[in-house]
Amino acid sequence: MSENVRLSIAEEVHRWEGAMLCVDGVAYAPHREVDVKDLDADFYSFSLYKTYGPHIAALYASSHAQSSLTSLGHYFHNPDTLNMKLGLAAASYELVSSIPWILSYFGPSSASRRATWTAIAAHEEHLRSILLEYLNKRDDVTVYGVKDGNKELRVPVVSFSVKARGSKEIVEKVDGMSEMGIRWGHFYSKRLVDDVLGQKGEGVVRVSMVHYNTDFNLEDSLHPFKRLTSMASPSDTAGKCIAWQRHNFTARIDERLSAFESRSFNITVGAGQRIFTAHEAFLCQSPVFERMIHVPFKESASRHIILPEDDPAVIAIIIQYLYAGNFWPSEHALATECSEELSQDASAEFDKIASSIRVLGEVYLMAEKYQLPDLQRQTVGKLSQLVDVKTRPIEFLNNAKRVYTGIPDTDTIYRQFYQTRIAAMVDGCERQMDSKLAAPFDECTSEGGILALDSLNGLRKSYDEEARKVQMRLQAAEKISSGRGNRVAALEARLAELEIWPEFSGEHHTGERNSRAGGRYIPLHLRNS
């Protein structure tokens, strides 16, 4: 917003007696330094989570505005501050204590914070210009607001609609193919979207970017959007819908056939230099391969990709997925373990399952490397089939240690899977009464990092749930009969056992049997002192 526009709004409002200017800063505060006095606003409000802090509201009121307010609080309080006038109760101290850290995030001094905001504006202008340049070239896209990416004219929140395409459909499909989230709707501006923009119903598509987004994040969203919107669109009428479905099916067949007509690349993998051949159109489903092929790298000119550090067996699975949309590693082990009881040669079956778990762990890491989130989800699904049936806990824990060495802290797919399984795996160690099996878990929690954090969080959730169930049984027993003292006492004892709250110390401790917990193996650093 230009200086003249800001001043003209404030001046126009204040021309009218009693009129006040209230500014909602939710869309502006995350992107620019705000000077409420320079804006000449009577009120300015936003939530601090928009500036990368906690979910707590912030409200500014000018001295003039405060003088016109009457207190909403207790009559006996002196309403000499805005907090006493409008604050009905004490704020959450935990959230309030984090507010100073927001300032430190942007810099230790006023000068450094101002420099930070200047750098943020320049970076966001770059991202916004990339997006708008693409959208403005499309005849079927309507961009709302200023079409220019200039940082003086708009922030990096871009709303648009696509002709003959529902906003909800676009967002849901793009989100399914991308790691960067976009949204659809009216975003609390319903009259504007419905009556002014004429987008009643599903509203607009909105892409909101901030300073920690990168060019790759943006391309990660644009790539599936380009693929989606390049396909034919359905009509509202039944007859045209059928025609579209036929056309779309034909288009997909043509697209697939044309994919086989694209350039082929040789891929040399591993120390043994195993050679694969794959088509450009299929390889480009991976943003990493796409950059190798389209950016002026030597791979693009020679049509030869060399991956000396990768495992040929795993790359074979990656290529299978790129062509078929699925993969089938160690199918015999999966089918045997999930459909029948273990054979008499249980050791051989366990070894087969352990091999499958190791392969799936490597596939997940390779999917992370080549930025294939759908393959990551498929891999975790296949892991669930193995881990949920019969497997040795040591295989699961060793595989988790391997996977955690190669995933970022921002990973959610494997980390959520691990937390839901960890308690059952530790229980398996306890049932076998073998301290050797518990050693990998002890290592997982003693070495620090996100693996230790997720291990402890998984255990805490399990213990919380079991404690809740025991508490419910205890309450039921008390209601049924006060004479059943033994039963109540037993439940109380069990509930006491479960009052184990994981607390990670960051130091290595060895585990020992806890006689109070009935032989339950608990690492020392998981018990209350």
PDB file of N, CA and C in Angstrom, residues 198-276:
ATOM      1  N   GLY A 198     -17.457 -11.878  -7.344  1.00  0.00           N
ATOM      2  CA  GLY A 198     -18.400 -12.775  -8.018  1.00  0.00           C
ATOM      3  C   GLY A 198     -18.013 -14.234  -7.937  1.00  0.00           C
ATOM      4  N   GLN A 199     -17.365 -14.623  -6.857  1.00  0.00           N
ATOM      5  CA  GLN A 199     -16.905 -16.008  -6.707  1.00  0.00           C
ATOM      6  C   GLN A 199     -17.661 -16.700  -5.563  1.00  0.00           C
ATOM      7  N   LYS A 200     -18.975 -16.718  -5.654  1.00  0.00           N
ATOM      8  CA  LYS A 200     -19.786 -17.369  -4.631  1.00  0.00           C
ATOM      9  C   LYS A 200     -19.542 -18.876  -4.676  1.00  0.00           C
ATOM     10  N   GLY A 201     -19.743 -19.503  -3.544  1.00  0.00           N
ATOM     11  CA  GLY A 201     -19.561 -20.949  -3.480  1.00  0.00           C
ATOM     12  C   GLY A 201     -18.197 -21.303  -2.922  1.00  0.00           C
ATOM     13  N   GLU A 202     -17.264 -21.681  -3.785  1.00  0.00           N
ATOM     14  CA  GLU A 202     -15.955 -22.143  -3.330  1.00  0.00           C
ATOM     15  C   GLU A 202     -14.923 -21.029  -3.221  1.00  0.00           C
ATOM     16  N   GLY A 203     -15.291 -19.806  -3.617  1.00  0.00           N
ATOM     17  CA  GLY A 203     -14.378 -18.689  -3.455  1.00  0.00           C
ATOM     18  C   GLY A 203     -13.187 -18.750  -4.390  1.00  0.00           C
ATOM     19  N   VAL A 204     -12.026 -18.354  -3.882  1.00  0.00           N
ATOM     20  CA  VAL A 204     -10.822 -18.232  -4.698  1.00  0.00           C
ATOM     21  C   VAL A 204      -9.752 -19.204  -4.191  1.00  0.00           C
ATOM     22  N   VAL A 205      -8.725 -19.387  -5.006  1.00  0.00           N
ATOM     23  CA  VAL A 205      -7.521 -20.104  -4.587  1.00  0.00           C
ATOM     24  C   VAL A 205      -6.551 -19.062  -4.041  1.00  0.00           C
ATOM     25  N   ARG A 206      -5.958 -19.356  -2.887  1.00  0.00           N
ATOM     26  CA  ARG A 206      -5.011 -18.390  -2.309  1.00  0.00           C
ATOM     27  C   ARG A 206      -3.675 -19.064  -2.044  1.00  0.00           C
ATOM     28  N   VAL A 207      -2.613 -18.414  -2.495  1.00  0.00           N
ATOM     29  CA  VAL A 207      -1.246 -18.863  -2.234  1.00  0.00           C
ATOM     30  C   VAL A 207      -0.594 -17.818  -1.339  1.00  0.00           C
ATOM     31  N   SER A 208      -0.237 -18.227  -0.133  1.00  0.00           N
ATOM     32  CA  SER A 208       0.396 -17.308   0.822  1.00  0.00           C
ATOM     33  C   SER A 208       1.851 -17.728   1.016  1.00  0.00           C
ATOM     34  N   MET A 209       2.752 -16.824   0.712  1.00  0.00           N
ATOM     35  CA  MET A 209       4.180 -17.115   0.856  1.00  0.00           C
ATOM     36  C   MET A 209       4.779 -16.242   1.952  1.00  0.00           C
ATOM     37  N   VAL A 210       5.813 -16.744   2.604  1.00  0.00           N
ATOM     38  CA  VAL A 210       6.519 -15.992   3.631  1.00  0.00           C
ATOM     39  C   VAL A 210       8.017 -16.120   3.398  1.00  0.00           C
ATOM     40  N   HIS A 211       8.787 -15.479   4.283  1.00  0.00           N
ATOM     41  CA  HIS A 211      10.213 -15.319   4.006  1.00  0.00           C
ATOM     42  C   HIS A 211      10.996 -16.621   4.033  1.00  0.00           C
ATOM     43  N   TYR A 212      10.491 -17.653   4.710  1.00  0.00           N
ATOM     44  CA  TYR A 212      11.261 -18.906   4.751  1.00  0.00           C
ATOM     45  C   TYR A 212      10.926 -19.835   3.592  1.00  0.00           C
ATOM     46  N   ASN A 213      10.011 -19.434   2.718  1.00  0.00           N
ATOM     47  CA  ASN A 213       9.768 -20.213   1.504  1.00  0.00           C
ATOM     48  C   ASN A 213      10.895 -19.973   0.503  1.00  0.00           C
ATOM     49  N   THR A 214      11.089 -20.947  -0.371  1.00  0.00           N
ATOM     50  CA  THR A 214      12.159 -20.874  -1.360  1.00  0.00           C
ATOM     51  C   THR A 214      11.588 -21.001  -2.770  1.00  0.00           C
ATOM     52  N   ASP A 215      12.458 -20.791  -3.755  1.00  0.00           N
ATOM     53  CA  ASP A 215      12.049 -20.988  -5.141  1.00  0.00           C
ATOM     54  C   ASP A 215      11.550 -22.410  -5.353  1.00  0.00           C
ATOM     55  N   PHE A 216      12.220 -23.368  -4.701  1.00  0.00           N
ATOM     56  CA  PHE A 216      11.807 -24.756  -4.874  1.00  0.00           C
ATOM     57  C   PHE A 216      10.412 -25.000  -4.290  1.00  0.00           C
ATOM     58  N   ASN A 217      10.116 -24.426  -3.104  1.00  0.00           N
ATOM     59  CA  ASN A 217       8.783 -24.567  -2.530  1.00  0.00           C
ATOM     60  C   ASN A 217       7.718 -24.098  -3.515  1.00  0.00           C
ATOM     61  N   LEU A 218       7.991 -22.968  -4.148  1.00  0.00           N
ATOM     62  CA  LEU A 218       7.024 -22.417  -5.093  1.00  0.00           C
ATOM     63  C   LEU A 218       6.877 -23.326  -6.310  1.00  0.00           C
ATOM     64  N   GLU A 219       7.986 -23.804  -6.828  1.00  0.00           N
ATOM     65  CA  GLU A 219       7.929 -24.706  -7.974  1.00  0.00           C
ATOM     66  C   GLU A 219       7.249 -26.014  -7.605  1.00  0.00           C
ATOM     67  N   ASP A 220       7.396 -26.436  -6.336  1.00  0.00           N
ATOM     68  CA  ASP A 220       6.753 -27.657  -5.856  1.00  0.00           C
ATOM     69  C   ASP A 220       5.233 -27.552  -5.952  1.00  0.00           C
ATOM     70  N   SER A 221       4.700 -26.332  -5.810  1.00  0.00           N
ATOM     71  CA  SER A 221       3.254 -26.126  -5.963  1.00  0.00           C
ATOM     72  C   SER A 221       2.867 -25.892  -7.423  1.00  0.00           C
ATOM     73  N   LEU A 222       3.698 -25.161  -8.143  1.00  0.00           N
ATOM     74  CA  LEU A 222       3.360 -24.838  -9.531  1.00  0.00           C
ATOM     75  C   LEU A 222       3.405 -26.058 -10.438  1.00  0.00           C
ATOM     76  N   HIS A 223       4.326 -26.972 -10.150  1.00  0.00           N
ATOM     77  CA  HIS A 223       4.460 -28.134 -11.026  1.00  0.00           C
ATOM     78  C   HIS A 223       3.171 -28.959 -11.089  1.00  0.00           C
ATOM     79  N   PRO A 224       2.584 -29.380  -9.947  1.00  0.00           N
ATOM     80  CA  PRO A 224       1.310 -30.116 -10.036  1.00  0.00           C
ATOM     81  C   PRO A 224       0.162 -29.249 -10.530  1.00  0.00           C
ATOM     82  N   PHE A 225       0.212 -27.932 -10.236  1.00  0.00           N
ATOM     83  CA  PHE A 225      -0.841 -27.035 -10.723  1.00  0.00           C
ATOM     84  C   PHE A 225      -0.813 -26.973 -12.249  1.00  0.00           C
ATOM     85  N   LYS A 226       0.372 -26.916 -12.821  1.00  0.00           N
ATOM     86  CA  LYS A 226       0.497 -26.894 -14.279  1.00  0.00           C
ATOM     87  C   LYS A 226      -0.060 -28.181 -14.887  1.00  0.00           C
ATOM     88  N   ARG A 227       0.274 -29.308 -14.264  1.00  0.00           N
ATOM     89  CA  ARG A 227      -0.216 -30.595 -14.771  1.00  0.00           C
ATOM     90  C   ARG A 227      -1.732 -30.684 -14.655  1.00  0.00           C
ATOM     91  N   LEU A 228      -2.263 -30.235 -13.533  1.00  0.00           N
ATOM     92  CA  LEU A 228      -3.700 -30.340 -13.288  1.00  0.00           C
ATOM     93  C   LEU A 228      -4.495 -29.463 -14.232  1.00  0.00           C
ATOM     94  N   THR A 229      -4.124 -28.208 -14.346  1.00  0.00           N
ATOM     95  CA  THR A 229      -4.905 -27.264 -15.135  1.00  0.00           C
ATOM     96  C   THR A 229      -4.672 -27.394 -16.624  1.00  0.00           C
ATOM     97  N   SER A 230      -3.702 -28.211 -17.033  1.00  0.00           N
ATOM     98  CA  SER A 230      -3.498 -28.431 -18.462  1.00  0.00           C
ATOM     99  C   SER A 230      -4.468 -29.462 -19.015  1.00  0.00           C
ATOM    100  N   MET A 231      -5.177 -30.185 -18.106  1.00  0.00           N
ATOM    101  CA  MET A 231      -6.138 -31.191 -18.531  1.00  0.00           C
ATOM    102  C   MET A 231      -7.484 -30.553 -18.822  1.00  0.00           C
ATOM    103  N   ALA A 232      -8.340 -31.259 -19.564  1.00  0.00           N
ATOM    104  CA  ALA A 232      -9.655 -30.734 -19.923  1.00  0.00           C
ATOM    105  C   ALA A 232     -10.507 -30.576 -18.683  1.00  0.00           C
ATOM    106  N   SER A 233     -11.453 -29.631 -18.685  1.00  0.00           N
ATOM    107  CA  SER A 233     -12.305 -29.339 -17.531  1.00  0.00           C
ATOM    108  C   SER A 233     -13.700 -29.887 -17.739  1.00  0.00           C
ATOM    109  N   PRO A 234     -14.359 -30.391 -16.652  1.00  0.00           N
ATOM    110  CA  PRO A 234     -15.708 -30.925 -16.786  1.00  0.00           C
ATOM    111  C   PRO A 234     -16.750 -29.828 -16.899  1.00  0.00           C
ATOM    112  N   SER A 235     -17.832 -30.114 -17.571  1.00  0.00           N
ATOM    113  CA  SER A 235     -18.965 -29.192 -17.674  1.00  0.00           C
ATOM    114  C   SER A 235     -20.007 -29.549 -16.634  1.00  0.00           C
ATOM    115  N   ASP A 236     -20.919 -28.642 -16.388  1.00  0.00           N
ATOM    116  CA  ASP A 236     -21.974 -28.887 -15.402  1.00  0.00           C
ATOM    117  C   ASP A 236     -23.027 -29.846 -15.935  1.00  0.00           C
ATOM    118  N   THR A 237     -23.209 -29.928 -17.233  1.00  0.00           N
ATOM    119  CA  THR A 237     -24.263 -30.788 -17.773  1.00  0.00           C
ATOM    120  C   THR A 237     -23.791 -32.224 -17.860  1.00  0.00           C
ATOM    121  N   ALA A 238     -24.775 -33.170 -17.707  1.00  0.00           N
ATOM    122  CA  ALA A 238     -24.422 -34.589 -17.684  1.00  0.00           C
ATOM    123  C   ALA A 238     -23.813 -35.042 -19.006  1.00  0.00           C
ATOM    124  N   GLY A 239     -24.406 -34.584 -20.102  1.00  0.00           N
ATOM    125  CA  GLY A 239     -23.907 -35.016 -21.404  1.00  0.00           C
ATOM    126  C   GLY A 239     -22.483 -34.566 -21.649  1.00  0.00           C
ATOM    127  N   LYS A 240     -22.201 -33.304 -21.327  1.00  0.00           N
ATOM    128  CA  LYS A 240     -20.851 -32.808 -21.529  1.00  0.00           C
ATOM    129  C   LYS A 240     -19.878 -33.425 -20.539  1.00  0.00           C
ATOM    130  N   CYS A 241     -20.400 -33.798 -19.365  1.00  0.00           N
ATOM    131  CA  CYS A 241     -19.540 -34.442 -18.374  1.00  0.00           C
ATOM    132  C   CYS A 241     -19.053 -35.790 -18.899  1.00  0.00           C
ATOM    133  N   ILE A 242     -19.958 -36.557 -19.503  1.00  0.00           N
ATOM    134  CA  ILE A 242     -19.575 -37.848 -20.073  1.00  0.00           C
ATOM    135  C   ILE A 242     -18.567 -37.646 -21.196  1.00  0.00           C
ATOM    136  N   ALA A 243     -18.850 -36.623 -22.013  1.00  0.00           N
ATOM    137  CA  ALA A 243     -17.930 -36.337 -23.106  1.00  0.00           C
ATOM    138  C   ALA A 243     -16.558 -35.947 -22.566  1.00  0.00           C
ATOM    139  N   TRP A 244     -16.579 -35.165 -21.478  1.00  0.00           N
ATOM    140  CA  TRP A 244     -15.297 -34.774 -20.872  1.00  0.00           C
ATOM    141  C   TRP A 244     -14.556 -35.987 -20.336  1.00  0.00           C
ATOM    142  N   GLN A 245     -15.280 -36.902 -19.692  1.00  0.00           N
ATOM    143  CA  GLN A 245     -14.642 -38.084 -19.142  1.00  0.00           C
ATOM    144  C   GLN A 245     -13.970 -38.906 -20.240  1.00  0.00           C
ATOM    145  N   ARG A 246     -14.684 -39.039 -21.375  1.00  0.00           N
ATOM    146  CA  ARG A 246     -14.080 -39.765 -22.493  1.00  0.00           C
ATOM    147  C   ARG A 246     -12.853 -39.035 -23.004  1.00  0.00           C
ATOM    148  N   HIS A 247     -13.024 -37.700 -23.131  1.00  0.00           N
ATOM    149  CA  HIS A 247     -11.900 -36.899 -23.631  1.00  0.00           C
ATOM    150  C   HIS A 247     -10.719 -36.978 -22.656  1.00  0.00           C
ATOM    151  N   ASN A 248     -11.042 -36.904 -21.357  1.00  0.00           N
ATOM    152  CA  ASN A 248      -9.990 -36.939 -20.346  1.00  0.00           C
ATOM    153  C   ASN A 248      -9.268 -38.277 -20.358  1.00  0.00           C
ATOM    154  N   PHE A 249     -10.038 -39.355 -20.499  1.00  0.00           N
ATOM    155  CA  PHE A 249      -9.429 -40.687 -20.564  1.00  0.00           C
ATOM    156  C   PHE A 249      -8.503 -40.774 -21.768  1.00  0.00           C
ATOM    157  N   THR A 250      -9.006 -40.281 -22.906  1.00  0.00           N
ATOM    158  CA  THR A 250      -8.184 -40.286 -24.118  1.00  0.00           C
ATOM    159  C   THR A 250      -6.944 -39.422 -23.933  1.00  0.00           C
ATOM    160  N   ALA A 251      -7.147 -38.279 -23.255  1.00  0.00           N
ATOM    161  CA  ALA A 251      -6.012 -37.386 -23.026  1.00  0.00           C
ATOM    162  C   ALA A 251      -4.951 -38.053 -22.163  1.00  0.00           C
ATOM    163  N   ARG A 252      -5.402 -38.809 -21.151  1.00  0.00           N
ATOM    164  CA  ARG A 252      -4.444 -39.499 -20.295  1.00  0.00           C
ATOM    165  C   ARG A 252      -3.690 -40.577 -21.074  1.00  0.00           C
ATOM    166  N   ILE A 253      -4.418 -41.292 -21.937  1.00  0.00           N
ATOM    167  CA  ILE A 253      -3.756 -42.301 -22.770  1.00  0.00           C
ATOM    168  C   ILE A 253      -2.737 -41.641 -23.681  1.00  0.00           C
ATOM    169  N   ASP A 254      -3.167 -40.532 -24.321  1.00  0.00           N
ATOM    170  CA  ASP A 254      -2.250 -39.819 -25.210  1.00  0.00           C
ATOM    171  C   ASP A 254      -1.044 -39.294 -24.440  1.00  0.00           C
ATOM    172  N   GLU A 255      -1.321 -38.767 -23.226  1.00  0.00           N
ATOM    173  CA  GLU A 255      -0.231 -38.239 -22.414  1.00  0.00           C
ATOM    174  C   GLU A 255       0.760 -39.339 -22.056  1.00  0.00           C
ATOM    175  N   ARG A 256       0.230 -40.527 -21.746  1.00  0.00           N
ATOM    176  CA  ARG A 256       1.108 -41.630 -21.374  1.00  0.00           C
ATOM    177  C   ARG A 256       1.909 -42.132 -22.584  1.00  0.00           C
ATOM    178  N   LEU A 257       1.220 -42.202 -23.723  1.00  0.00           N
ATOM    179  CA  LEU A 257       1.937 -42.630 -24.921  1.00  0.00           C
ATOM    180  C   LEU A 257       3.015 -41.625 -25.304  1.00  0.00           C
ATOM    181  N   SER A 258       2.671 -40.340 -25.174  1.00  0.00           N
ATOM    182  CA  SER A 258       3.665 -39.320 -25.515  1.00  0.00           C
ATOM    183  C   SER A 258       4.840 -39.358 -24.542  1.00  0.00           C
ATOM    184  N   ALA A 259       4.569 -39.800 -23.311  1.00  0.00           N
ATOM    185  CA  ALA A 259       5.656 -39.909 -22.334  1.00  0.00           C
ATOM    186  C   ALA A 259       6.707 -40.905 -22.802  1.00  0.00           C
ATOM    187  N   PHE A 260       6.229 -41.994 -23.437  1.00  0.00           N
ATOM    188  CA  PHE A 260       7.172 -42.988 -23.941  1.00  0.00           C
ATOM    189  C   PHE A 260       7.925 -42.484 -25.174  1.00  0.00           C
ATOM    190  N   GLU A 261       7.431 -41.401 -25.770  1.00  0.00           N
ATOM    191  CA  GLU A 261       8.106 -40.818 -26.919  1.00  0.00           C
ATOM    192  C   GLU A 261       9.115 -39.753 -26.515  1.00  0.00           C
ATOM    193  N   SER A 262       9.126 -39.390 -25.201  1.00  0.00           N
ATOM    194  CA  SER A 262      10.084 -38.382 -24.742  1.00  0.00           C
ATOM    195  C   SER A 262      11.496 -38.954 -24.733  1.00  0.00           C
ATOM    196  N   ARG A 263      12.452 -38.078 -24.539  1.00  0.00           N
ATOM    197  CA  ARG A 263      13.857 -38.498 -24.573  1.00  0.00           C
ATOM    198  C   ARG A 263      14.127 -39.561 -23.504  1.00  0.00           C
ATOM    199  N   SER A 264      15.005 -40.479 -23.810  1.00  0.00           N
ATOM    200  CA  SER A 264      15.403 -41.493 -22.831  1.00  0.00           C
ATOM    201  C   SER A 264      16.777 -41.129 -22.271  1.00  0.00           C
ATOM    202  N   PHE A 265      16.938 -41.456 -20.997  1.00  0.00           N
ATOM    203  CA  PHE A 265      18.195 -41.167 -20.299  1.00  0.00           C
ATOM    204  C   PHE A 265      18.765 -42.465 -19.737  1.00  0.00           C
ATOM    205  N   ASN A 266      20.074 -42.607 -19.834  1.00  0.00           N
ATOM    206  CA  ASN A 266      20.758 -43.700 -19.161  1.00  0.00           C
ATOM    207  C   ASN A 266      21.108 -43.266 -17.741  1.00  0.00           C
ATOM    208  N   ILE A 267      20.870 -44.146 -16.774  1.00  0.00           N
ATOM    209  CA  ILE A 267      21.152 -43.851 -15.368  1.00  0.00           C
ATOM    210  C   ILE A 267      22.126 -44.907 -14.854  1.00  0.00           C
ATOM    211  N   THR A 268      23.316 -44.482 -14.518  1.00  0.00           N
ATOM    212  CA  THR A 268      24.334 -45.383 -13.994  1.00  0.00           C
ATOM    213  C   THR A 268      24.343 -45.269 -12.470  1.00  0.00           C
ATOM    214  N   VAL A 269      24.156 -46.409 -11.791  1.00  0.00           N
ATOM    215  CA  VAL A 269      23.933 -46.391 -10.348  1.00  0.00           C
ATOM    216  C   VAL A 269      24.944 -47.271  -9.620  1.00  0.00           C
ATOM    217  N   GLY A 270      25.476 -46.748  -8.497  1.00  0.00           N
ATOM    218  CA  GLY A 270      26.294 -47.534  -7.588  1.00  0.00           C
ATOM    219  C   GLY A 270      27.713 -47.769  -8.060  1.00  0.00           C
ATOM    220  N   ALA A 271      28.488 -48.357  -7.153  1.00  0.00           N
ATOM    221  CA  ALA A 271      29.891 -48.650  -7.470  1.00  0.00           C
ATOM    222  C   ALA A 271      30.004 -49.659  -8.600  1.00  0.00           C
ATOM    223  N   GLY A 272      29.022 -50.572  -8.692  1.00  0.00           N
ATOM    224  CA  GLY A 272      29.043 -51.564  -9.762  1.00  0.00           C
ATOM    225  C   GLY A 272      28.578 -51.030 -11.096  1.00  0.00           C
ATOM    226  N   GLN A 273      28.136 -49.757 -11.120  1.00  0.00           N
ATOM    227  CA  GLN A 273      27.730 -49.061 -12.340  1.00  0.00           C
ATOM    228  C   GLN A 273      26.638 -49.820 -13.107  1.00  0.00           C
ATOM    229  N   ARG A 274      25.593 -50.206 -12.379  1.00  0.00           N
ATOM    230  CA  ARG A 274      24.443 -50.812 -13.043  1.00  0.00           C
ATOM    231  C   ARG A 274      23.711 -49.741 -13.833  1.00  0.00           C
ATOM    232  N   ILE A 275      23.284 -50.058 -15.037  1.00  0.00           N
ATOM    233  CA  ILE A 275      22.701 -49.068 -15.942  1.00  0.00           C
ATOM    234  C   ILE A 275      21.196 -49.324 -16.110  1.00  0.00           C
ATOM    235  N   PHE A 276      20.408 -48.253 -15.906  1.00  0.00           N
ATOM    236  CA  PHE A 276      18.978 -48.265 -16.181  1.00  0.00           C
ATOM    237  C   PHE A 276      18.701 -47.275 -17.305  1.00  0.00           C
TER     238      PHE A 276
END
